[in-house]
Coordinates of N, CA and C in Angstrom, one line a residue:
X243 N -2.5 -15.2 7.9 CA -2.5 -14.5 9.2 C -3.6 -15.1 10.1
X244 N -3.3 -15.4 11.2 CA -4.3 -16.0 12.3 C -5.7 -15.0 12.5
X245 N -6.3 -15.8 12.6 CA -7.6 -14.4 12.6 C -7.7 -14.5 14.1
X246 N -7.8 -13.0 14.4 CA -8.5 -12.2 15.7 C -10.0 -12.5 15.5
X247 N -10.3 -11.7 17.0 CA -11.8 -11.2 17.0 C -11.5 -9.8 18.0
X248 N -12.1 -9.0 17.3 CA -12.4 -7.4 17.8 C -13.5 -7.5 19.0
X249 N -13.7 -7.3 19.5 CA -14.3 -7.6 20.9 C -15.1 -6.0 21.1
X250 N -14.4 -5.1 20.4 CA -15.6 -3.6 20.6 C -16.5 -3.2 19.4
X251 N -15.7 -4.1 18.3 CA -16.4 -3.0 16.8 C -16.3 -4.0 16.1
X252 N -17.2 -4.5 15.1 CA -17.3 -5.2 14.1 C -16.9 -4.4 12.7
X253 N -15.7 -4.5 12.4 CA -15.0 -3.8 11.9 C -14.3 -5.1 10.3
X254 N -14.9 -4.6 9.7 CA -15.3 -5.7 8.5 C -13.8 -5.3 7.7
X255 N -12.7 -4.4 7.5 CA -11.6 -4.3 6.9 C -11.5 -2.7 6.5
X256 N -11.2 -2.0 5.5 CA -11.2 -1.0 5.3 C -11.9 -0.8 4.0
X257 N -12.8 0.1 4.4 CA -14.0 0.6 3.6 C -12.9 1.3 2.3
X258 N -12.0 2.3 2.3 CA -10.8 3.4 1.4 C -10.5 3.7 2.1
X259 N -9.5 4.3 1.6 CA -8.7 4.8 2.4 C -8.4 5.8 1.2
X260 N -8.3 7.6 1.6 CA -8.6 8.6 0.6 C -7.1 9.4 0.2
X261 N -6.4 9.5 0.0 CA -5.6 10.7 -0.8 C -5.9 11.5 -1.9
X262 N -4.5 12.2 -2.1 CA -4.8 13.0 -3.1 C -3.7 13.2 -4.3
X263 N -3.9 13.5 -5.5 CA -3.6 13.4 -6.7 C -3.5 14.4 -7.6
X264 N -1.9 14.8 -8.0 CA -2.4 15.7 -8.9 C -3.1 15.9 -10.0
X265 N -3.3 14.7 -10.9 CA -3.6 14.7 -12.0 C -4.4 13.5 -12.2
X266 N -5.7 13.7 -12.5 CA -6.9 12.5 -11.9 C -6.2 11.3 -13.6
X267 N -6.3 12.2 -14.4 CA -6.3 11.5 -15.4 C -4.9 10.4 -15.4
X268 N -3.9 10.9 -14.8 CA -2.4 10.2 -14.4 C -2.8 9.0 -13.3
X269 N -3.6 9.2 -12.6 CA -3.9 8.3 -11.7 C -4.9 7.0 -12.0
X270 N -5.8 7.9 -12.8 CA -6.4 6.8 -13.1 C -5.7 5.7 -14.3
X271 N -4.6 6.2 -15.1 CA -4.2 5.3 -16.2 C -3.3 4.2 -14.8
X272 N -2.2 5.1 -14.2 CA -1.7 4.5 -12.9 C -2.7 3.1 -12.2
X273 N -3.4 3.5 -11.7 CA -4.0 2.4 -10.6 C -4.9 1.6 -12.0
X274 N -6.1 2.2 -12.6 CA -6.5 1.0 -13.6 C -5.7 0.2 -14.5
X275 N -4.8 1.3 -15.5 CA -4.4 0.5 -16.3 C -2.9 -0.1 -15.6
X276 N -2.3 0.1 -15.4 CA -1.0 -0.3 -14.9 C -1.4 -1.7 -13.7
X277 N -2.3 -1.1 -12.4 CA -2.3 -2.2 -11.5 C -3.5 -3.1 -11.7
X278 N -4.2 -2.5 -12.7 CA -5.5 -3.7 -12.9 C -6.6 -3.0 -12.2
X279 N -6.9 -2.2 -11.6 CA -7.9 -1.9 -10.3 C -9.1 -0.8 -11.2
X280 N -10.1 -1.9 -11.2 CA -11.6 -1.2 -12.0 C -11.9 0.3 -11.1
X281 N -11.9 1.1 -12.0 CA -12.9 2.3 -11.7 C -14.0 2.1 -11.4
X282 N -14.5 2.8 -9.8 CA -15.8 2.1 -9.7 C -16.9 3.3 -9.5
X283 N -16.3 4.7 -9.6 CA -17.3 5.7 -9.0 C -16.1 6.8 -8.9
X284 N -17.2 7.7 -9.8 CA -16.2 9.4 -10.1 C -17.6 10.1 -9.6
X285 N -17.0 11.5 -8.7 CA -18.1 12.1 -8.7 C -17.1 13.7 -8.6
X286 N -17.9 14.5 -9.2 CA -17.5 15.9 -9.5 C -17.8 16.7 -8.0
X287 N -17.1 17.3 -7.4 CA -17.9 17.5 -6.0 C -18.1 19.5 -6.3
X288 N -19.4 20.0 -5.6 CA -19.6 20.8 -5.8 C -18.9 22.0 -5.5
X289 N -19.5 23.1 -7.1 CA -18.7 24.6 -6.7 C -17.8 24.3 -7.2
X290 N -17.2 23.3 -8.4 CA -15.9 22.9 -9.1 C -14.7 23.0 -8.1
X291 N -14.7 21.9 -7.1 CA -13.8 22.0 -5.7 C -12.9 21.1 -6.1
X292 N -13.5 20.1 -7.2 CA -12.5 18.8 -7.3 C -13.0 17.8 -7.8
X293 N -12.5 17.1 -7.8 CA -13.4 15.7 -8.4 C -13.0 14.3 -7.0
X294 N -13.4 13.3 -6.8 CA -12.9 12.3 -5.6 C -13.6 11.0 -6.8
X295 N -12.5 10.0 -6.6 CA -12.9 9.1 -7.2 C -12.5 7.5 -6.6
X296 N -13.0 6.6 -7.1 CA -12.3 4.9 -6.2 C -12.2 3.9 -7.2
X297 N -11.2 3.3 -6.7 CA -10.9 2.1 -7.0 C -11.4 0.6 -6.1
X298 N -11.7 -0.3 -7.2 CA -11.6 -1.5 -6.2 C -10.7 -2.2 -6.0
X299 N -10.3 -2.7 -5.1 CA -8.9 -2.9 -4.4 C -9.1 -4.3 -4.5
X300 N -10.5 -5.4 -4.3 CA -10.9 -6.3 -3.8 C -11.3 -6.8 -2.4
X301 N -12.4 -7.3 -2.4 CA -12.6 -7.4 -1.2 C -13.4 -6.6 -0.7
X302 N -14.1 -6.1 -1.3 CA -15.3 -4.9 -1.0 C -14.4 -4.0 -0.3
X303 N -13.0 -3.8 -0.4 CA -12.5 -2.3 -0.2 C -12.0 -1.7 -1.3
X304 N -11.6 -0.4 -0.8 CA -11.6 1.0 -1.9 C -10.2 1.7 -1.8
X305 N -9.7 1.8 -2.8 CA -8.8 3.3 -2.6 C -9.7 4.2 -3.4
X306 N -9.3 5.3 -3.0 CA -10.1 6.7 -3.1 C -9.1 7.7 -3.7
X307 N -9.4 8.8 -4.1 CA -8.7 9.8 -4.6 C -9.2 11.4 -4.7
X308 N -8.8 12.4 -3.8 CA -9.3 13.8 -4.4 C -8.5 14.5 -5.0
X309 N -9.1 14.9 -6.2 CA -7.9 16.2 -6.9 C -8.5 17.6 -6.4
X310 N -7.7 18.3 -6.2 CA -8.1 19.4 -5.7 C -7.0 20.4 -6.4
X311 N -7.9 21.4 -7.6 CA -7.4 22.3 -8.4 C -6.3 23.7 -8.0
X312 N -6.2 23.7 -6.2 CA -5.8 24.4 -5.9 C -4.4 23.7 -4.8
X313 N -4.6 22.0 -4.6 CA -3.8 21.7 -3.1 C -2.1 22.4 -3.4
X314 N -1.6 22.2 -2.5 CA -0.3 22.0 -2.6 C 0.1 21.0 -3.0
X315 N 2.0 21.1 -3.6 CA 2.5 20.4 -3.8 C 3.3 19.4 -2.8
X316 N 3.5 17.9 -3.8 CA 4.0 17.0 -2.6 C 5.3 17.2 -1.8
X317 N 5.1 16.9 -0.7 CA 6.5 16.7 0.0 C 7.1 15.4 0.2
X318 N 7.8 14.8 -0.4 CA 8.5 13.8 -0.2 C 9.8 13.8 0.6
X319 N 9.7 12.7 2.1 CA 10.2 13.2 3.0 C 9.3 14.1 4.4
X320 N 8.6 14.5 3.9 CA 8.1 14.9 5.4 C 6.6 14.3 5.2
X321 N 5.4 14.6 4.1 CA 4.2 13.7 3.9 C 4.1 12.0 3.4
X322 N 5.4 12.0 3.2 CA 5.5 10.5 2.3 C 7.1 9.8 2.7
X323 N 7.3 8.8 2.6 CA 8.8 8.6 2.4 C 9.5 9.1 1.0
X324 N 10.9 9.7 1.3 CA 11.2 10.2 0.5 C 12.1 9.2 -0.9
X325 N 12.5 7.9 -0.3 CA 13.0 7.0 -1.3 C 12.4 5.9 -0.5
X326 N 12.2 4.3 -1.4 CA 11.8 3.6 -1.4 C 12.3 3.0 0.1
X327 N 12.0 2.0 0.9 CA 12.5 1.3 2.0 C 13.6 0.1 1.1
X328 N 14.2 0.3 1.7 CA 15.9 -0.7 1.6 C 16.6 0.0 0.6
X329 N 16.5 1.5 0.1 CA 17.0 2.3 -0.7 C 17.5 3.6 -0.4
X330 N 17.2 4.0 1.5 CA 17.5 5.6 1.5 C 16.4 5.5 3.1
X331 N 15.5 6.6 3.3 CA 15.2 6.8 4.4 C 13.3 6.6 4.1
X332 N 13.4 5.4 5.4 CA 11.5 5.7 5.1 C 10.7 6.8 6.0
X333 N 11.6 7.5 6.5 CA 10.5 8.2 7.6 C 10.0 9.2 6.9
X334 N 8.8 9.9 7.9 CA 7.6 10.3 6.8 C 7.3 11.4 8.4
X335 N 5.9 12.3 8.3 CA 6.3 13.3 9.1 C 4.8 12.4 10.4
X336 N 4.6 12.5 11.9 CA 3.4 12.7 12.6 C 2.3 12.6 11.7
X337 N 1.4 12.0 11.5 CA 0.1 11.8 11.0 C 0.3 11.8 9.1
X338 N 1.5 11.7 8.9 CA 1.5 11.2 7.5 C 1.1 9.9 7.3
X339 N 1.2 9.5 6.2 CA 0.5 7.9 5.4 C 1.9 7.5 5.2
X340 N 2.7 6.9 5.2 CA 3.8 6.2 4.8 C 3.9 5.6 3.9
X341 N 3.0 4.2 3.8 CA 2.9 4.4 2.8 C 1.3 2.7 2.5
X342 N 1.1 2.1 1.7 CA 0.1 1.6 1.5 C 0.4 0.1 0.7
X343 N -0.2 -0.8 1.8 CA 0.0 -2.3 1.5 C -1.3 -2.7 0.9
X344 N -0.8 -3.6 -0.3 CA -1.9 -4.7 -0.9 C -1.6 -5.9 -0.5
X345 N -2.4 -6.8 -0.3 CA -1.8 -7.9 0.1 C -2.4 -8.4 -0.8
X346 N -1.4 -9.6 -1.5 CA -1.1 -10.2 -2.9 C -1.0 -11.9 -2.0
X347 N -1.0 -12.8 -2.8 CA -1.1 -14.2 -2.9 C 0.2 -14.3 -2.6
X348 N 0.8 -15.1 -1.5 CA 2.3 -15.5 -1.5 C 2.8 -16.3 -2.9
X349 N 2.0 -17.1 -3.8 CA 2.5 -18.0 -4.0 C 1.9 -17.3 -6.1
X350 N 1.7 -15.9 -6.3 CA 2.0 -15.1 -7.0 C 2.6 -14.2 -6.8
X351 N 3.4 -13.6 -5.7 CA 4.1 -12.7 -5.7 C 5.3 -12.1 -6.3
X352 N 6.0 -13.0 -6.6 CA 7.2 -13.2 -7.3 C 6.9 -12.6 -9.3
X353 N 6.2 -13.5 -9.4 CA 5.6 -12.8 -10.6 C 4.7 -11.7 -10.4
X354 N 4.6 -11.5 -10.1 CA 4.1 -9.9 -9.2 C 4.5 -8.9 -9.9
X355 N 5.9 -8.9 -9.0 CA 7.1 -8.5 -8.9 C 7.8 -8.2 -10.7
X356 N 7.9 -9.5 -11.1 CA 7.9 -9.3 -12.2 C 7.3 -8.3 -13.3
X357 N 6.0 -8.8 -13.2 CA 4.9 -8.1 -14.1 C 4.8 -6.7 -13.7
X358 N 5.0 -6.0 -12.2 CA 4.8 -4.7 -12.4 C 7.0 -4.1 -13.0
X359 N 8.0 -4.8 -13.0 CA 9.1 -4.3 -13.9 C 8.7 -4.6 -15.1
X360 N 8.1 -5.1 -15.6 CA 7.7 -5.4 -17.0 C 6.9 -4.2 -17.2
X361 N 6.3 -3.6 -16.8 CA 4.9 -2.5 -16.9 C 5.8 -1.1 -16.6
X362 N 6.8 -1.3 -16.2 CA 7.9 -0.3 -16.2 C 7.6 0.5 -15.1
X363 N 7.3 -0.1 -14.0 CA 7.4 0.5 -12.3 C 8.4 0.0 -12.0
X364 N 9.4 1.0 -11.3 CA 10.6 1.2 -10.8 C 10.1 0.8 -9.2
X365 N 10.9 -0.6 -9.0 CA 10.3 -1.4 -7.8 C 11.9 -1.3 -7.0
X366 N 11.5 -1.7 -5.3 CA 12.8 -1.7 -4.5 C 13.0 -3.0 -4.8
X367 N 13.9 -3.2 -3.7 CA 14.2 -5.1 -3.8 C 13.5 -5.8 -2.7
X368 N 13.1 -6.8 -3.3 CA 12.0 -7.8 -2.8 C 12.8 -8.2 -0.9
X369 N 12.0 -7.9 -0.2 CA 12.6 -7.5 1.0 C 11.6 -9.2 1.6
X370 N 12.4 -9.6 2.4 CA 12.0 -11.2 3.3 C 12.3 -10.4 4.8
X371 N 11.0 -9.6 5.0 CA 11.0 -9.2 6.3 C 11.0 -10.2 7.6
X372 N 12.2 -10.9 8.4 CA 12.0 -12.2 9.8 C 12.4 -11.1 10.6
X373 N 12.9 -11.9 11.7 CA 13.1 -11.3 13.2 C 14.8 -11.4 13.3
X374 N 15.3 -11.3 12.4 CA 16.6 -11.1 12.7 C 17.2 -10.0 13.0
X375 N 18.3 -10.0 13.2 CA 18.7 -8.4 14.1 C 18.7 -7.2 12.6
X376 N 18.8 -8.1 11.6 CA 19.4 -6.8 10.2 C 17.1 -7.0 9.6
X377 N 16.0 -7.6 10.1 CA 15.2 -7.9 10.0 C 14.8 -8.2 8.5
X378 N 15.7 -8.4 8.0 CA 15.3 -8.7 6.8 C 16.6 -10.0 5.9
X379 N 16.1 -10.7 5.3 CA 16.4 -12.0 5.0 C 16.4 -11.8 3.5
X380 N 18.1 -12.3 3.0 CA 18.1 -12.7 1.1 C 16.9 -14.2 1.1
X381 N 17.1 -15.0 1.6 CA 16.1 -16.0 1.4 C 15.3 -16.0 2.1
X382 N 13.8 -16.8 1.6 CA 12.5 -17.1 2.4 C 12.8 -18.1 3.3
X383 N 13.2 -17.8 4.6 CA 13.5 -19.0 5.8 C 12.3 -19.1 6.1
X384 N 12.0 -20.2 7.0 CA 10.9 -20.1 8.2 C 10.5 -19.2 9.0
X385 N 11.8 -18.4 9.6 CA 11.5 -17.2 9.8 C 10.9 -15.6 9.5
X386 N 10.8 -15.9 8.2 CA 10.1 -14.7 7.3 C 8.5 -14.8 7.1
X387 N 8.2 -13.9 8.0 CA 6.7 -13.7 8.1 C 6.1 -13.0 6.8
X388 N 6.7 -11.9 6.5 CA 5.9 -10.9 5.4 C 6.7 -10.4 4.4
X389 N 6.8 -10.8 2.9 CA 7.5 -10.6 1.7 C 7.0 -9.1 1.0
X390 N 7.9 -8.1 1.0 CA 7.4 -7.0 0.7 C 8.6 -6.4 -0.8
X391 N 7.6 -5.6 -1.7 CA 8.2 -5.0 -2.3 C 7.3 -3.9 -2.7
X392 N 8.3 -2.6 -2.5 CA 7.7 -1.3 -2.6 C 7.6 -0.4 -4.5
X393 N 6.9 0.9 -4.2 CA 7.1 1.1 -5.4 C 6.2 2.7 -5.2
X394 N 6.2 3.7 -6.3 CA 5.7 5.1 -5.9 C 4.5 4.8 -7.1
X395 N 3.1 5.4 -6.8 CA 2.8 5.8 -7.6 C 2.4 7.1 -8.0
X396 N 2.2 7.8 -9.3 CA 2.7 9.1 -10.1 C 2.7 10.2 -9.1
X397 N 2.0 9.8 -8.3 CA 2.0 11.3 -7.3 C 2.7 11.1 -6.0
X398 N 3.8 10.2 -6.3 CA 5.1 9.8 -4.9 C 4.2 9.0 -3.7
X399 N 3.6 8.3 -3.8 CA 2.5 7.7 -3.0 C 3.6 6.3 -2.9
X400 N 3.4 6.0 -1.4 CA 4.3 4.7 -1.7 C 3.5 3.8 -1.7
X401 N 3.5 2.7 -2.2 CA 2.7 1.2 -2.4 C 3.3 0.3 -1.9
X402 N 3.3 -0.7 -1.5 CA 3.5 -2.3 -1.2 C 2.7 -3.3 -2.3
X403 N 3.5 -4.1 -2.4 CA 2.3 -5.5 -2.5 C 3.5 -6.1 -1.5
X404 N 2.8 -6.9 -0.9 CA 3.1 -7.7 0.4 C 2.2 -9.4 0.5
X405 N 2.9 -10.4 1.0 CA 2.3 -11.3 1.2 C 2.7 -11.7 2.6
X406 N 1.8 -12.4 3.5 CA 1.9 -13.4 4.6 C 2.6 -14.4 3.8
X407 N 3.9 -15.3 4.9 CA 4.1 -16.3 4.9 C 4.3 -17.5 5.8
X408 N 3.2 -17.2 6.9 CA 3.0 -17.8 7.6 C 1.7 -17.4 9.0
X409 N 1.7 -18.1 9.3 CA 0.5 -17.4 10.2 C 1.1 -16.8 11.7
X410 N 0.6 -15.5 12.0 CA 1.3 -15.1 13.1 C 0.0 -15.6 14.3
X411 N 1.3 -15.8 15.2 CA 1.0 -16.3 16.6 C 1.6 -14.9 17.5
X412 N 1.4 -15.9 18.8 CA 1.6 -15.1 20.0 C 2.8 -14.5 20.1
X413 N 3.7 -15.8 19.6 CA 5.3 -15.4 19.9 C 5.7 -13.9 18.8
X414 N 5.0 -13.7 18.1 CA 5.0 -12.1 17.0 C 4.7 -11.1 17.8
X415 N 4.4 -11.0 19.2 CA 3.6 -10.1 19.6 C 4.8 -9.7 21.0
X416 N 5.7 -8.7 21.0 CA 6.6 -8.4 22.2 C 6.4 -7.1 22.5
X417 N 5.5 -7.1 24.3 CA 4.7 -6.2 24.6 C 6.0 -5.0 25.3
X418 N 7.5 -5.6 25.0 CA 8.1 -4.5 25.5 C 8.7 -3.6 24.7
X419 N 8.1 -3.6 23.5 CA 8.4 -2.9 22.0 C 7.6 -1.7 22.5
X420 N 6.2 -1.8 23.3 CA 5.3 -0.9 23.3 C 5.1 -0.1 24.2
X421 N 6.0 -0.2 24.6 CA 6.2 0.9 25.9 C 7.4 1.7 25.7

């Protein structure tokens, strides 16, 4: 991806990013043992309110987690997407999370892909997101900027691993999308 410069905030990537979890112990086998991602800090938060814990994601960023003994249950479909993208519907509600990208190595992705059906995560189909009218491509053309495959983890949370496949320029950027 072409690098910017922020011109107001020296804004280094994302420090975590926090949700929430029913079951700390499901989450943690989830993200460590399943995706690889070291435990780096559990803290019990006071008045037995919960526990919040992180992962290292790489890159000196964090996913984060609070269990909270009392939250409600999930809504899939209005807080989350309710089925995977290229499988059903992705929309999610005003200020929900949709869902959450890792960005993986293009040139391990594929095995990626592999390795989390082998680990027995129920993955979508490997999507070759270009600018075509259907925006998405069976083969990696020239045209396919960003290779994505989705997947839930235990508490309906949607995931990506995603890779760049090429560097975006100017011509990526159509200011009448935004209006």
């Amino acid at each position: 991806m072409a690098k910017t410069e922020n011109s107001e905030f020296d804004i280094r990537g994302v420090n975590h990013v926090a949700l929430v979890c029913k079951d700390m112990r499901r989450t943690v086998e989830f993200y460590r043992d399943v995706l690889g991602m070291p435990l780096i800090k559990t803290i019990d938060l006071p008045g037995r309110r919960g526990q919040h814990f992180f992962f290292d994601i790489g890159n000196g960023d964090s996913i984060a987690f609070f269990w909270f003994p009392n939250a409600p249950e999930a809504q899939p479909g209005i807080a989350a997407p309710g089925s995977l993208p290229g499988s059903g519907s992705l929309v999610s509600a005003h200020g929900s999370m949709n869902h959450l990208a890792f960005n993986v190595p293009a040139e391990k992705f594929d095995s990626y892909v592999e390795r989390l059906v082998k680990k027995g995560v129920k993955v979508s189909r490997v999507l070759n997101h270009d600018n075509s009218p259907e925006q998405v491509s069976e083969d990696v053309t020239d045209d396919v900027y960003i290779r994505s495959v989705y997947f839930f983890d235990p508490d309906g949370v949607c995931l990506e691993f995603a890779c760049w496949t090429r560097e975006l320029d100017e011509r990526d950027v159509n200011f009448s999308q935004v209006d």
